[in-house]
XYZ file of C-alpha atoms in Angstrom:
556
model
C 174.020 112.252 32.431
C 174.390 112.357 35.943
C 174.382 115.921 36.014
C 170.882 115.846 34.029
C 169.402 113.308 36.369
C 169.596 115.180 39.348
C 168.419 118.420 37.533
C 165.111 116.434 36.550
C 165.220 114.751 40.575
C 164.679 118.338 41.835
C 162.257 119.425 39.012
C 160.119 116.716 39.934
C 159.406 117.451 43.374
C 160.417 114.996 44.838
C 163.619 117.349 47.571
C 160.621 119.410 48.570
C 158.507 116.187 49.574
C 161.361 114.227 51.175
C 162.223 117.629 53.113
C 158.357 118.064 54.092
C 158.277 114.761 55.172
C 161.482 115.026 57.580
C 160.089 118.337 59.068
C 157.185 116.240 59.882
C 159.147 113.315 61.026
C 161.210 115.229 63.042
C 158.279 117.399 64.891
C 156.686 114.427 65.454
C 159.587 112.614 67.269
C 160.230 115.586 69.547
C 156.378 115.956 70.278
C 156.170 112.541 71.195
C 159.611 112.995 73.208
C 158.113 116.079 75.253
C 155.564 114.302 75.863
C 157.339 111.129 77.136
C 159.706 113.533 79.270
C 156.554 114.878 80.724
C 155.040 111.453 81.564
C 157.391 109.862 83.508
C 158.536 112.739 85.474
C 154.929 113.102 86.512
C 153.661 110.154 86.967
C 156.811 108.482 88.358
C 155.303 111.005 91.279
C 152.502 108.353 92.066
C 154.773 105.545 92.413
C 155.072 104.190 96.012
C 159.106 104.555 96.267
C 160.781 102.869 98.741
C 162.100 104.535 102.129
C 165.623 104.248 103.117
C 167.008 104.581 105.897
C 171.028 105.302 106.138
C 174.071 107.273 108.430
C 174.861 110.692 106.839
C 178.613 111.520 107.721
C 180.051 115.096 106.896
C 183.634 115.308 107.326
C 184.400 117.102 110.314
C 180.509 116.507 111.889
C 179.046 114.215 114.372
C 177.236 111.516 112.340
C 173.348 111.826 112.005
C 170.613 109.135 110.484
C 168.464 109.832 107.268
C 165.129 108.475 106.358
C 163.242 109.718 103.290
C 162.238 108.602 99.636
C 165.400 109.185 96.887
C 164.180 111.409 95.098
C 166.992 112.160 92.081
C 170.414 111.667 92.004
C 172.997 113.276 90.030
C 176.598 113.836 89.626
C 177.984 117.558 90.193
C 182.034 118.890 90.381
C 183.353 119.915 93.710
C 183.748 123.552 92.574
C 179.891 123.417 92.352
C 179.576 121.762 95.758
C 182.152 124.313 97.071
C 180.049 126.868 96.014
C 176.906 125.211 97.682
C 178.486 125.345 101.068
C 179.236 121.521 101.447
C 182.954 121.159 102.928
C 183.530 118.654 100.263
C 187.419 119.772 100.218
C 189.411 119.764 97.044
C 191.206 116.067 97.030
C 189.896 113.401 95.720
C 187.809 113.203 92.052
C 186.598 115.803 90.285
C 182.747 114.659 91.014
C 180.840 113.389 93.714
C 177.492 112.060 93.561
C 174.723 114.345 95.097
C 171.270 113.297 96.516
C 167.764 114.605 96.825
C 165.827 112.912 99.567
C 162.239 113.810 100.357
C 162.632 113.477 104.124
C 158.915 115.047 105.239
C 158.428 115.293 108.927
C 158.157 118.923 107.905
C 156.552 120.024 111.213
C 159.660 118.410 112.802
C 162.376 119.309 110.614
C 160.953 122.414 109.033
C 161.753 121.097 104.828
C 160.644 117.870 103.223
C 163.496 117.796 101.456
C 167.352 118.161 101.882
C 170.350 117.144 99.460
C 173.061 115.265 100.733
C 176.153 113.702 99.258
C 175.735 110.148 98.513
C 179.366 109.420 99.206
C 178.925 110.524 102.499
C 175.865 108.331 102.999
C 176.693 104.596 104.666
C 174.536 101.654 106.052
C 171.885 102.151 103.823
C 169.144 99.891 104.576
C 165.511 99.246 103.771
C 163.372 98.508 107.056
C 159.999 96.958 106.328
C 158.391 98.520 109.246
C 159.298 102.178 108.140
C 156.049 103.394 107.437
C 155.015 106.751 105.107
C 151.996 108.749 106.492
C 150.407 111.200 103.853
C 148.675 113.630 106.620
C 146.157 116.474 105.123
C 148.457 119.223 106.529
C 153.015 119.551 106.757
C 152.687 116.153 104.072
C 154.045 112.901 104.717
C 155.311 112.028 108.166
C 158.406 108.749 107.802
C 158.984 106.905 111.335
C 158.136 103.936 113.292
C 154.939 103.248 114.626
C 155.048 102.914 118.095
C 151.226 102.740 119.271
C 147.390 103.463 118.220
C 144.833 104.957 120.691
C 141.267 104.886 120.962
C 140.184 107.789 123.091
C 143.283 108.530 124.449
C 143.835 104.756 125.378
C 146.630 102.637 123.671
C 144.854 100.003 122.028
C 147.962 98.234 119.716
C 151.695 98.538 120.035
C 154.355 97.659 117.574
C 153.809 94.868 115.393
C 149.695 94.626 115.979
C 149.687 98.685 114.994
C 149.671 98.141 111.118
C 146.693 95.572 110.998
C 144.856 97.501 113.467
C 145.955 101.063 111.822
C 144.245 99.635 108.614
C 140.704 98.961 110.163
C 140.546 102.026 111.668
C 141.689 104.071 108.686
C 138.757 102.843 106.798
C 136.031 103.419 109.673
C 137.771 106.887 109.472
C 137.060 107.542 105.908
C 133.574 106.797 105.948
C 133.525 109.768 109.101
C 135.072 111.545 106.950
C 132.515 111.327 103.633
C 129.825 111.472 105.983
C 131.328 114.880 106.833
C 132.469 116.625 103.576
C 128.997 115.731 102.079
C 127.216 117.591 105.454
C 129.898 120.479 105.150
C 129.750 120.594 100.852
C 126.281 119.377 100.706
C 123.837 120.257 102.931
C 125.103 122.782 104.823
C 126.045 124.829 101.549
C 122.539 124.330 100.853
C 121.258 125.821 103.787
C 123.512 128.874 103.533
C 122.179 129.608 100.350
C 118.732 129.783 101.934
C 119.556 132.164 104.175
C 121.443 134.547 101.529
C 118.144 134.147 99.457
C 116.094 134.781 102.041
C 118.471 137.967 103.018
C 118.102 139.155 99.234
C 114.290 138.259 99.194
C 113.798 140.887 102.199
C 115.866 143.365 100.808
C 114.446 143.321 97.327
C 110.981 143.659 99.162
C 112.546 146.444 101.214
C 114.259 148.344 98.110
C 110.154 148.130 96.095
C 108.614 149.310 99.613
C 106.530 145.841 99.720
C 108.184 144.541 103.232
C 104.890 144.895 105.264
C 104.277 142.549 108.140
C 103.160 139.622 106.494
C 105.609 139.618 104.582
C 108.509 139.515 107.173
C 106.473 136.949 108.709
C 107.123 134.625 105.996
C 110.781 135.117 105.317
C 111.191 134.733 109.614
C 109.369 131.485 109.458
C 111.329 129.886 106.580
C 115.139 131.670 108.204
C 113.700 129.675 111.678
C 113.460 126.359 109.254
C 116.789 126.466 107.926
C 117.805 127.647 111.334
C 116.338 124.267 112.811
C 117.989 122.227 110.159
C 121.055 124.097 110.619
C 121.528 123.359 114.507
C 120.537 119.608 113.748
C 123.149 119.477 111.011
C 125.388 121.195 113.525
C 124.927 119.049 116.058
C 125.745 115.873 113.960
C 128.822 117.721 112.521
C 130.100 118.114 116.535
C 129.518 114.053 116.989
C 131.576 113.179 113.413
C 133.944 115.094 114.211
C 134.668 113.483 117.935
C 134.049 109.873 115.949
C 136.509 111.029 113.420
C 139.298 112.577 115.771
C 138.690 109.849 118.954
C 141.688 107.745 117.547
C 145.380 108.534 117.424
C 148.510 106.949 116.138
C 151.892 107.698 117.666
C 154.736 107.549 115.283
C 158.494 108.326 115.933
C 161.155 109.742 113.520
C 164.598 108.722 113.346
C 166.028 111.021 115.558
C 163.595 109.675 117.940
C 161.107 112.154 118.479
C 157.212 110.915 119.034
C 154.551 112.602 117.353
C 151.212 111.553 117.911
C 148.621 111.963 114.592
C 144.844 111.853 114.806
C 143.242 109.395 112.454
C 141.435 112.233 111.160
C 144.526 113.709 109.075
C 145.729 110.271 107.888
C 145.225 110.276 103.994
C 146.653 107.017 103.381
C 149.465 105.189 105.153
C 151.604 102.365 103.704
C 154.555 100.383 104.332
C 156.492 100.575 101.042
C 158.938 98.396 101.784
C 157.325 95.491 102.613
C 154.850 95.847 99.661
C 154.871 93.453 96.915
C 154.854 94.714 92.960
C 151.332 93.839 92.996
C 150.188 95.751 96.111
C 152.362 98.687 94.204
C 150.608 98.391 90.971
C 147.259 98.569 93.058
C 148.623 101.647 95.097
C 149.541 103.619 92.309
C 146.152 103.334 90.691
C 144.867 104.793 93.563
C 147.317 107.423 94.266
C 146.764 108.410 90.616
C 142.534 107.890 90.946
C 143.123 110.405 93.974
C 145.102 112.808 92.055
C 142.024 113.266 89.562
C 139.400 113.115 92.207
C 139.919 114.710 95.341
C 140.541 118.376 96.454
C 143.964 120.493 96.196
C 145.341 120.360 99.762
C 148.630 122.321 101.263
C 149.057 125.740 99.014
C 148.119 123.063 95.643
C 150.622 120.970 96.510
C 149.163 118.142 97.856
C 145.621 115.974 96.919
C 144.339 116.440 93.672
C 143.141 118.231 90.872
C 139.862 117.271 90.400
C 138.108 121.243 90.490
C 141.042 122.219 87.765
C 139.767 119.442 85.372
C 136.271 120.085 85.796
C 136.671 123.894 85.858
C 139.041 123.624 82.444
C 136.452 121.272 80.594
C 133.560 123.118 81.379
C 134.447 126.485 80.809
C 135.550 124.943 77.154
C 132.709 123.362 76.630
C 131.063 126.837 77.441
C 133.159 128.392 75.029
C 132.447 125.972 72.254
C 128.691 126.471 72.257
C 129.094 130.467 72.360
C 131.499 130.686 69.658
C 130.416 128.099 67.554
C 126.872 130.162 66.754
C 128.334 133.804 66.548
C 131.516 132.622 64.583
C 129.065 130.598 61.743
C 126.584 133.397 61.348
C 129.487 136.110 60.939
C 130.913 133.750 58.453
C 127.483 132.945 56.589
C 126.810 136.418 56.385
C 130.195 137.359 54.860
C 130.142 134.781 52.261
C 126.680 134.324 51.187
C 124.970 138.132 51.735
C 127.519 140.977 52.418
C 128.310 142.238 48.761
C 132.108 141.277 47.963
C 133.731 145.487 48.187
C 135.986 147.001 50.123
C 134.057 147.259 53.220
C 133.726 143.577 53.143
C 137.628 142.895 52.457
C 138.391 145.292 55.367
C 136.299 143.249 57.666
C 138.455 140.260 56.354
C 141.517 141.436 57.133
C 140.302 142.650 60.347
C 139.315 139.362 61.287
C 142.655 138.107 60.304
C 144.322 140.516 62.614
C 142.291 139.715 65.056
C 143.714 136.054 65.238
C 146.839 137.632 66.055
C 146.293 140.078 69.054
C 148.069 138.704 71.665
C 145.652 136.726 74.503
C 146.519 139.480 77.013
C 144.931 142.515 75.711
C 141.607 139.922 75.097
C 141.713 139.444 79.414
C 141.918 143.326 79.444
C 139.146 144.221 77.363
C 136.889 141.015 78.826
C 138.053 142.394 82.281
C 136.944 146.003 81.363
C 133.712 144.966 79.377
C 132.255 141.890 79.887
C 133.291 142.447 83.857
C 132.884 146.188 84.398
C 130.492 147.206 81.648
C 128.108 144.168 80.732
C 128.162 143.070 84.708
C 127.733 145.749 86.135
C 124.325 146.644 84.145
C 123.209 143.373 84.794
C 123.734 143.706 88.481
C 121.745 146.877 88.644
C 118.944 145.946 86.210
C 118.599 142.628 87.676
C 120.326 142.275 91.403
C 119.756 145.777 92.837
C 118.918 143.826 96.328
C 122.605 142.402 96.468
C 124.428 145.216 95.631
C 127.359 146.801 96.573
C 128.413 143.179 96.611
C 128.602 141.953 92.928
C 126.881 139.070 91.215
C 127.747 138.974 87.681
C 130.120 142.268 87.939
C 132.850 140.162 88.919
C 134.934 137.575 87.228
C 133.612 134.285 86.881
C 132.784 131.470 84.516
C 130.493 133.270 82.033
C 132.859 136.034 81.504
C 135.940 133.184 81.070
C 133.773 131.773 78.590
C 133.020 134.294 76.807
C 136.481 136.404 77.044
C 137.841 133.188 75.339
C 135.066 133.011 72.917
C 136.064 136.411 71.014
C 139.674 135.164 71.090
C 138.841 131.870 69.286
C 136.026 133.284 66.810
C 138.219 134.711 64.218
C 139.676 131.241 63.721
C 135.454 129.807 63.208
C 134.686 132.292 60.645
C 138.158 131.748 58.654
C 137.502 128.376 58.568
C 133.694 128.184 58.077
C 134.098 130.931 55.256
C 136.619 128.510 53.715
C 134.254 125.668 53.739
C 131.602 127.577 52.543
C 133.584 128.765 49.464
C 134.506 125.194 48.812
C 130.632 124.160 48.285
C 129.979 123.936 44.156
C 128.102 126.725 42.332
C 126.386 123.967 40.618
C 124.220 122.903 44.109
C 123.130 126.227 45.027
C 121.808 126.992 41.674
C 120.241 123.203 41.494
C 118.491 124.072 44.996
C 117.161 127.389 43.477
C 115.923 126.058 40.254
C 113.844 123.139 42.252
C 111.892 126.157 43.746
C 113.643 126.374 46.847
C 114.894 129.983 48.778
C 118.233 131.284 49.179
C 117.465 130.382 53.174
C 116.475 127.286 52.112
C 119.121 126.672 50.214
C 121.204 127.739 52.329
C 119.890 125.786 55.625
C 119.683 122.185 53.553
C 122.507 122.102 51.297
C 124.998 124.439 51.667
C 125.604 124.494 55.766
C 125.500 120.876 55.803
C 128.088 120.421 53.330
C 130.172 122.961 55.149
C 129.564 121.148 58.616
C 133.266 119.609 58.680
C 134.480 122.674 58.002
C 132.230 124.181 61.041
C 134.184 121.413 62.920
C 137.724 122.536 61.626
C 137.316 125.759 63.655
C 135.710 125.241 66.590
C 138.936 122.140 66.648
C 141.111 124.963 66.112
C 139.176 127.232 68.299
C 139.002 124.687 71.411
C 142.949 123.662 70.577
C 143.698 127.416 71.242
C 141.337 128.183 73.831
C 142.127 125.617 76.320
C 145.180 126.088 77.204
C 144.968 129.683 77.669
C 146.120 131.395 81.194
C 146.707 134.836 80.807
C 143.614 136.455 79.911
C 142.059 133.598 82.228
C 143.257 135.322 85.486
C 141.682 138.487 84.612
C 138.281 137.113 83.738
C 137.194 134.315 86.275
C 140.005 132.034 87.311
C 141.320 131.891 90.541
C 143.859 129.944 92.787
C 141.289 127.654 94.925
C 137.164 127.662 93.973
C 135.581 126.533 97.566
C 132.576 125.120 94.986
C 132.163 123.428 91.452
C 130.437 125.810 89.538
C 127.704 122.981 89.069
C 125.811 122.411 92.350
C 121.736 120.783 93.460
C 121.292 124.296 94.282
C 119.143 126.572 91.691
C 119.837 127.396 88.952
C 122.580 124.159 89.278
C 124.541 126.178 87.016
C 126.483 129.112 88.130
C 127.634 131.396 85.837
C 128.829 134.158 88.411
C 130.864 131.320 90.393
C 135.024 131.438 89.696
C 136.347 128.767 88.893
C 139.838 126.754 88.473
C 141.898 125.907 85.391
C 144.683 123.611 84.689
C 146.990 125.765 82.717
C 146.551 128.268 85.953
C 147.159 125.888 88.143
C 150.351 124.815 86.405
C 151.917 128.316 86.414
C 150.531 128.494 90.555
C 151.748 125.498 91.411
C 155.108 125.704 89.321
C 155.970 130.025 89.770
C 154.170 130.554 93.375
C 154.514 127.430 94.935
C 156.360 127.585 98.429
C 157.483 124.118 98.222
C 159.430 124.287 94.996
C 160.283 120.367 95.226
C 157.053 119.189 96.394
C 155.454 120.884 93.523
C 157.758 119.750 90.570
C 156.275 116.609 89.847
C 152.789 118.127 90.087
C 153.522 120.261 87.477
C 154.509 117.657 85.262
C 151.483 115.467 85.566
C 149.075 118.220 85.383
C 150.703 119.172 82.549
C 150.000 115.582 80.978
C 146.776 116.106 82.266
C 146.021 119.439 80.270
C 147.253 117.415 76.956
C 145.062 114.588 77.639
C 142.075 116.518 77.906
C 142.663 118.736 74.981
C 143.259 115.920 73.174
C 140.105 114.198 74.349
C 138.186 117.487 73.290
C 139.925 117.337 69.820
C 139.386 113.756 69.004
C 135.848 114.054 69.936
C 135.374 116.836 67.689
C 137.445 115.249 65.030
C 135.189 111.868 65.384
C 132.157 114.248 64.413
C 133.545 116.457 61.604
C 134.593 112.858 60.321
C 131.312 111.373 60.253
C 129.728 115.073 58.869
C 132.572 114.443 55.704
C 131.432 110.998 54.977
C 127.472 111.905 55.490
C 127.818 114.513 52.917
C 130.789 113.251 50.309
C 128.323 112.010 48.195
C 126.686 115.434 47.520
C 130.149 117.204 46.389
C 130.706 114.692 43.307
């Protein structure tokens, strides 16, 4: 009986289902895991950590003192320690506790970081006047403050430096907006005029129509940039006195003074005297920063804002190129190609096509697109700024569309598949009301398909997104000085490079030179990459789920 039960148990279906379900279960938990793992190593980054200060003995060495963040901590044999170079001996137990502290000062000590054994470590102590400066260059600078200057005048010493540090870090960032926006702004504006202006003449030149009047009129509009330009210039030279006018003199724990303009103060804080509250608030705005601002320091400092904007746009790019091409390939597959061989070779050619590997696609958008397509372009359209390139050189519109032929085979699979799914019994309904097979085809049949549209270009943005390799071939690059969106005409540019967040994890985790600096970074841009692919997705999903309910009706 029993024998028979479990015979009839695995007819019915029911192993498979449980074992589907478990597969599931179990991908889930480990997605959800990675993702975990991923989160709190990078954004435990943003966290304000405390700075301690303590007396590192090594056995056999004069005594020296330590101040830094704790960074990780972790138990490792003697044999390994040994091996490491640390004169850890071999008595005692068979582990000792090693330490990673994030000591900056790196213009003083050369590393921002150093391991140490934590047995070794004694008077460890927590000094609320230890203050962390994040500086725009050599990172964070830990010390005592020991006075502030105004114009080479000491202004507060000891205690009074922190309140007056804090008015005078905030008259320093408005300098310092006031400048980026003349330097990103205006001045990149005015540069622009001249280069049209330079391309304007030489165009004339190149169709012999550079006569006298002419010239006349491109001198008189290069003397009116030229006249904003020296104003600009001369306001640039008064920020820029404003901005570096104060100083604050700091000194590290060996007892060295270094003195640090105002002007490449990011933030500064006191993290041991800070309440959880003023924490909470910091790390809001060390994590607002890191999605705002600039890369600084090799891309291993300030943010990552050009990376996100670079990433979503050049998707978004992608979407509405593929999207078109991928449908129409698909519609004319299903609904006019006659169903032979030539069309079943096309199929499976498609098919393959989903799995050449993302490389070869950077290759051939590097040699066509690039090389080809560019290059025409730049001599039918910008003979007057050749040999320099326009479009014949990697940039966003050749990212976009490099990833646009790797993601289109997944479109047409999918919109084929949806268009096969649509009943016989509509079509033929549509034709006997009078309508055409366009008609048809335009009201019934590619709405009811929509989702389906929506399934690819998912699948096709999923893929897309987080691809690097053929990305470094075709327009991505390390640091973009611009957005590729700008007041300037034509406010989009297509020929700009831009920056990508799967790029910038392999620069900032492979060619970083400040391996521990960068770790963390890696981690939350990482995070980052996720979130916005799955921001893209759900948006996409939202839609396709709407299109499905819209059109439900119509399939029953």
């Amino acid at each position: 009986m029993k024998q028979h039960n479990l015979k009839s148990w695995f007819k019915s279906g029911a192993p498979g289902i449980w074992i589907s379900g478990g597969a599931v279960s179990i991908a889930v938990i480990m997605t959800i895991g990675l993702l975990l793992v991923i989160a709190v190593r990078g954004l435990g980054h943003f966290w304000p950590a405390d700075l301690l200060q303590a007396k590192y003995s090594i056995p056999g060495q004069e005594s020296r003192l330590l101040v830094g963040e704790l960074v990780q901590a972790e138990e490792v044999s003697r044999a390994r320690l040994l091996g490491a170079g640390f004169p850890v001996g071999n008595a005692g137990s068979e582990f000792m506790t090693r330490d990673l502290i994030k000591v900056g000062n790196r213009d003083l000590n050369g590393a921002d970081f150093t391991w140490v054994i934590g047995d070794w470590l004694s008077e460890v102590s927590y000094p609320q006047d230890l203050m962390a400066i994040e500086r725009t260059e050599y990172g964070n600078f830990y010390g005592y403050p020991v006075s502030l200057k105004e114009a080479g005048k000491v202004v507060a010493e000891g205690a009074a430096v922190w309140p007056a540090l804090q008015e005078r870090l905030q008259r320093t960032e408005k300098l310092a907006a006031d400048l980026a926006r003349i330097e990103k702004t205006e001045i990149n504006s005015i540069n622009r005029g001249f280069e049209r202006l330079r391309l304007q003449g030489r165009k004339l030149a190149l169709d012999n129509q550079l006569d006298a009047t002419a010239q006349a009129e491109i001198d008189a509009s290069r003397a009116e940039l030229q006249a904003r330009y020296n104003v600009l210039e001369a306001e640039l030279i008064a920020l820029h006195a404003e901005v570096d006018r104060d100083a604050l003199v700091m000194r590290d724990i060996s007892g060295q003074e270094k003195e640090i303009s105002l002007g490449a103060i990011v933030q500064a804080q006191q993290p041991n005297a800070m309440s959880v509250w003023q924490k909470i608030g910091a790390y809001l705005h060390n994590v607002w920063y890191f999605l705002s601002e600039d890369p600084r320091e090799a891309n291993t400092e300030g943010g990552i804002f050009p990376a996100i904007f670079g990433t979503v746009m050049m998707t978004m790019l992608m979407a509405v190129i593929v999207t078109p091409f991928g449908v129409l390939a698909a519609v004319y597959l299903r609904e006019y190609a006659k169903q032979n061989t030539f069309t079943r070779v096309i199929r499976i050619a498609v098919n393959n096509l989903a799995g050449v590997p993302a490389i070869v696609y950077g290759v051939f958008g590097l040699g066509f697109f690039v090389y080809v397509l560019g290059g025409s372009l730049d001599s039918l359209f910008f003979p007057e700024s050749l040999p320099a390139p326009t479009f014949g050189t990697p940039g966003l519109l050749w990212a976009s569309l490099t990833l646009a032929i790797l993601a289109v085979p997944v479109v047409i699979v999918a919109t084929e598949e949806g268009l096969a799914r649509i009943p016989r019994a509509l079509r033929e309904g549509s034709l006997a009301l009078g309508a055409t097979k366009s008609e048809t085809l335009w009201k019934v049949v590619l709405p009811m398909a929509s989702p389906a549209m929506m399934t690819g270009l998912i699948l096709a943005v999923a893929r897309a997104a987080g691809e690097v390799a053929p990305l470094m071939l075709v327009g991505v690059v390390k640091l973009a000085p611009t957005l590729p969106v700008s007041g300037n005409f034509p406010f989009l540019h297509l020929d700009q490079k831009i920056m990508h967040l799967g790029f910038h994890i392999y620069d900032v985790g492979f060619q970083s030179p400040n391996v521990e600096a960068a770790r963390p970074l890696v981690y939350a841009t990482a995070l980052l990459l996720v979130l916005v692919i799955a921001l893209l997705n759900i948006s996409a999903v939202t839609l396709r789920n709407h299109l499905r309910e819209k059109y439900k009706s119509l399939e029953h």
